Amino acid sequence: MESIVRTMRIIWRAELLIIEAKLNVATKRIGATAFAGLIFVFGLAMLNVAGFFALQEPWGPIYAALGVAAADFLIAILLVLWASRLTTGPELDLARDVRDAGLQELEAKAEDIQDEVEAVRDELLALKNSLVSFSRNPLDGTLNSLLTPLLTLLIKSLSKPKT
């Protein structure tokens, strides 16, 4: 029973490691996405103004504003793509392996316990059958119990050499 509890604790810890790894990645993704949004907002505010003034003379005011906005959108899209491709590290695979090994060990122990329970059940059925047969013919069981020691004593006394 103690090893089952230990195995269940290992499985629980592995599950916690898996959840922690997934939360770490989700936190990084959210942070990167928020940072991309912040860059997007500041890009629209600051770079747009600077780019607009830089491009206003050669392109004109309309195309200068469109060029700066397109560059901002491109940067934001690249950051969102990078954030979406973040994955968990090797610790998640290790935690999954530990969890799976623990589950396999727990299943094996459960099968052993089931075999033991079936053996106890078979012994109880045999005991029940012997009690039922004894209750039907109590004289048979009693005679067998009494005759065996009596016959043993008789054989021993007859086989002793006489002095």
Coordinates of C-alpha atoms in Angstrom, one line a residue:
M1 CA 0.0 0.0 0.0
E2 CA 2.9 2.3 0.8
S3 CA 4.3 1.9 -2.7
I4 CA 0.9 2.8 -4.2
V5 CA 0.8 6.0 -2.3
R6 CA 4.4 6.8 -3.4
T7 CA 3.5 6.1 -7.0
M8 CA 0.4 8.3 -6.8
R9 CA 2.5 11.1 -5.3
I10 CA 5.0 10.8 -8.2
I11 CA 2.1 11.0 -10.7
W12 CA 0.7 14.0 -8.9
R13 CA 4.1 15.8 -9.0
A14 CA 4.5 15.0 -12.7
E15 CA 1.1 16.4 -13.4
L16 CA 2.0 19.6 -11.5
L17 CA 5.2 19.9 -13.5
I18 CA 3.3 19.5 -16.7
I19 CA 0.8 22.2 -15.6
E20 CA 3.6 24.5 -14.5
A21 CA 5.4 24.1 -17.9
K22 CA 2.2 24.9 -19.8
L23 CA 1.5 27.9 -17.6
N24 CA 5.1 29.2 -18.1
V25 CA 4.6 29.0 -21.9
A26 CA 1.2 30.6 -21.7
T27 CA 2.6 33.4 -19.6
K28 CA 5.4 34.0 -22.1
R29 CA 3.0 34.0 -25.0
I30 CA 0.7 36.4 -23.2
G31 CA 3.7 38.6 -22.4
A32 CA 5.0 38.5 -25.9
T33 CA 1.6 39.2 -27.3
A34 CA 1.1 42.1 -24.9
F35 CA 4.5 43.5 -25.8
A36 CA 3.6 43.2 -29.5
G37 CA 0.5 45.1 -28.8
L38 CA 2.4 47.8 -26.9
I39 CA 4.9 48.1 -29.8
F40 CA 2.0 48.3 -32.1
V41 CA 0.5 51.2 -30.1
F42 CA 3.8 53.0 -29.7
G43 CA 4.6 52.3 -33.3
L44 CA 1.5 54.0 -34.4
A45 CA 2.2 56.9 -32.2
M46 CA 5.9 57.6 -32.4
L47 CA 7.3 55.9 -35.5
N48 CA 4.4 57.0 -37.5
V49 CA 5.1 60.6 -36.7
A50 CA 8.8 60.3 -37.4
G51 CA 8.3 58.2 -40.5
F52 CA 5.6 60.5 -41.7
F53 CA 7.9 63.5 -41.5
A54 CA 10.7 61.6 -43.1
L55 CA 8.6 60.3 -46.0
Q56 CA 6.3 63.3 -46.4
E57 CA 8.7 65.2 -48.7
P58 CA 9.5 62.4 -51.3
W59 CA 6.2 60.5 -51.2
G60 CA 3.7 63.0 -50.2
P61 CA 1.6 63.1 -47.0
I62 CA -0.8 60.2 -47.8
Y63 CA 1.8 57.6 -49.0
A64 CA 4.1 58.5 -46.2
A65 CA 1.4 57.7 -43.6
L66 CA 0.6 54.4 -45.4
G67 CA 4.2 53.3 -45.6
V68 CA 4.8 53.9 -41.9
A69 CA 1.6 52.1 -40.9
A70 CA 2.5 49.1 -43.0
A71 CA 5.9 48.9 -41.3
D72 CA 4.2 49.0 -37.9
F73 CA 1.8 46.3 -38.8
L74 CA 4.5 44.1 -40.2
I75 CA 6.5 44.3 -37.0
A76 CA 3.5 43.5 -34.9
I77 CA 2.6 40.5 -37.0
L78 CA 6.1 39.2 -36.8
L79 CA 6.0 39.4 -33.0
V80 CA 2.6 37.7 -32.8
L81 CA 3.9 34.8 -35.0
W82 CA 7.0 34.5 -32.8
A83 CA 4.8 34.4 -29.7
S84 CA 2.5 31.7 -31.2
R85 CA 5.5 29.4 -31.9
L86 CA 6.8 29.3 -28.4
T87 CA 6.8 25.7 -27.1
T88 CA 7.5 24.0 -23.9
G89 CA 11.0 22.7 -23.2
P90 CA 12.3 19.2 -22.5
E91 CA 11.1 19.4 -18.9
L92 CA 7.5 18.8 -20.2
D93 CA 8.5 15.6 -22.0
L94 CA 10.4 14.4 -18.9
A95 CA 7.4 15.1 -16.7
R96 CA 5.1 13.2 -19.1
D97 CA 7.5 10.3 -19.1
V98 CA 7.6 10.2 -15.3
R99 CA 3.8 10.4 -15.2
D100 CA 3.4 7.6 -17.7
A101 CA 5.9 5.4 -15.9
G102 CA 4.0 6.0 -12.6
L103 CA 0.7 5.2 -14.2
Q104 CA 2.1 1.9 -15.6
E105 CA 3.5 1.0 -12.2
L106 CA 0.1 1.8 -10.6
E107 CA -1.7 -0.4 -13.1
A108 CA 0.7 -3.3 -12.5
K109 CA 0.1 -3.0 -8.7
A110 CA -3.6 -2.8 -9.3
E111 CA -3.4 -6.1 -11.3
D112 CA -1.4 -7.7 -8.4
I113 CA -4.0 -6.6 -5.9
Q114 CA -6.8 -7.9 -8.1
D115 CA -5.0 -11.3 -8.3
E116 CA -4.6 -11.4 -4.5
V117 CA -8.3 -10.6 -4.1
E118 CA -9.3 -13.3 -6.5
A119 CA -7.0 -15.8 -4.6
V120 CA -8.7 -14.8 -1.3
R121 CA -12.1 -15.2 -2.9
D122 CA -11.2 -18.7 -4.1
E123 CA -10.0 -19.7 -0.6
L124 CA -13.2 -18.3 0.9
L125 CA -15.3 -20.3 -1.6
A126 CA -13.3 -23.5 -0.8
L127 CA -13.8 -22.8 2.9
K128 CA -17.5 -22.3 2.3
N129 CA -17.8 -25.5 0.4
S130 CA -16.0 -27.5 3.1
L131 CA -18.3 -25.9 5.8
V132 CA -21.4 -26.8 3.7
S133 CA -20.2 -30.4 3.3
F134 CA -19.4 -30.6 7.0
S135 CA -22.8 -29.2 8.0
R136 CA -24.5 -31.9 5.8
N137 CA -22.4 -34.7 7.3
P138 CA -20.7 -33.7 10.5
L139 CA -20.0 -37.3 11.4
D140 CA -17.7 -37.7 8.4
G141 CA -15.5 -34.7 9.3
T142 CA -15.4 -35.8 13.0
L143 CA -14.5 -39.4 12.2
N144 CA -11.7 -38.3 9.9
S145 CA -10.4 -35.9 12.6
L146 CA -10.6 -38.6 15.3
L147 CA -9.6 -41.7 13.3
T148 CA -6.3 -40.3 12.0
P149 CA -4.7 -39.8 15.4
L150 CA -6.1 -43.1 16.8
L151 CA -4.8 -45.1 13.9
T152 CA -1.4 -43.4 14.2
L153 CA -1.2 -44.4 17.9
L154 CA -2.4 -47.9 17.1
I155 CA 0.2 -48.4 14.4
K156 CA 3.0 -47.1 16.6
S157 CA 2.0 -49.3 19.6
L158 CA 1.9 -52.4 17.4
S159 CA 5.2 -51.7 15.7
K160 CA 7.1 -51.3 19.0
P161 CA 9.2 -54.4 19.8
K162 CA 8.0 -56.2 22.9
T163 CA 10.5 -56.6 25.8

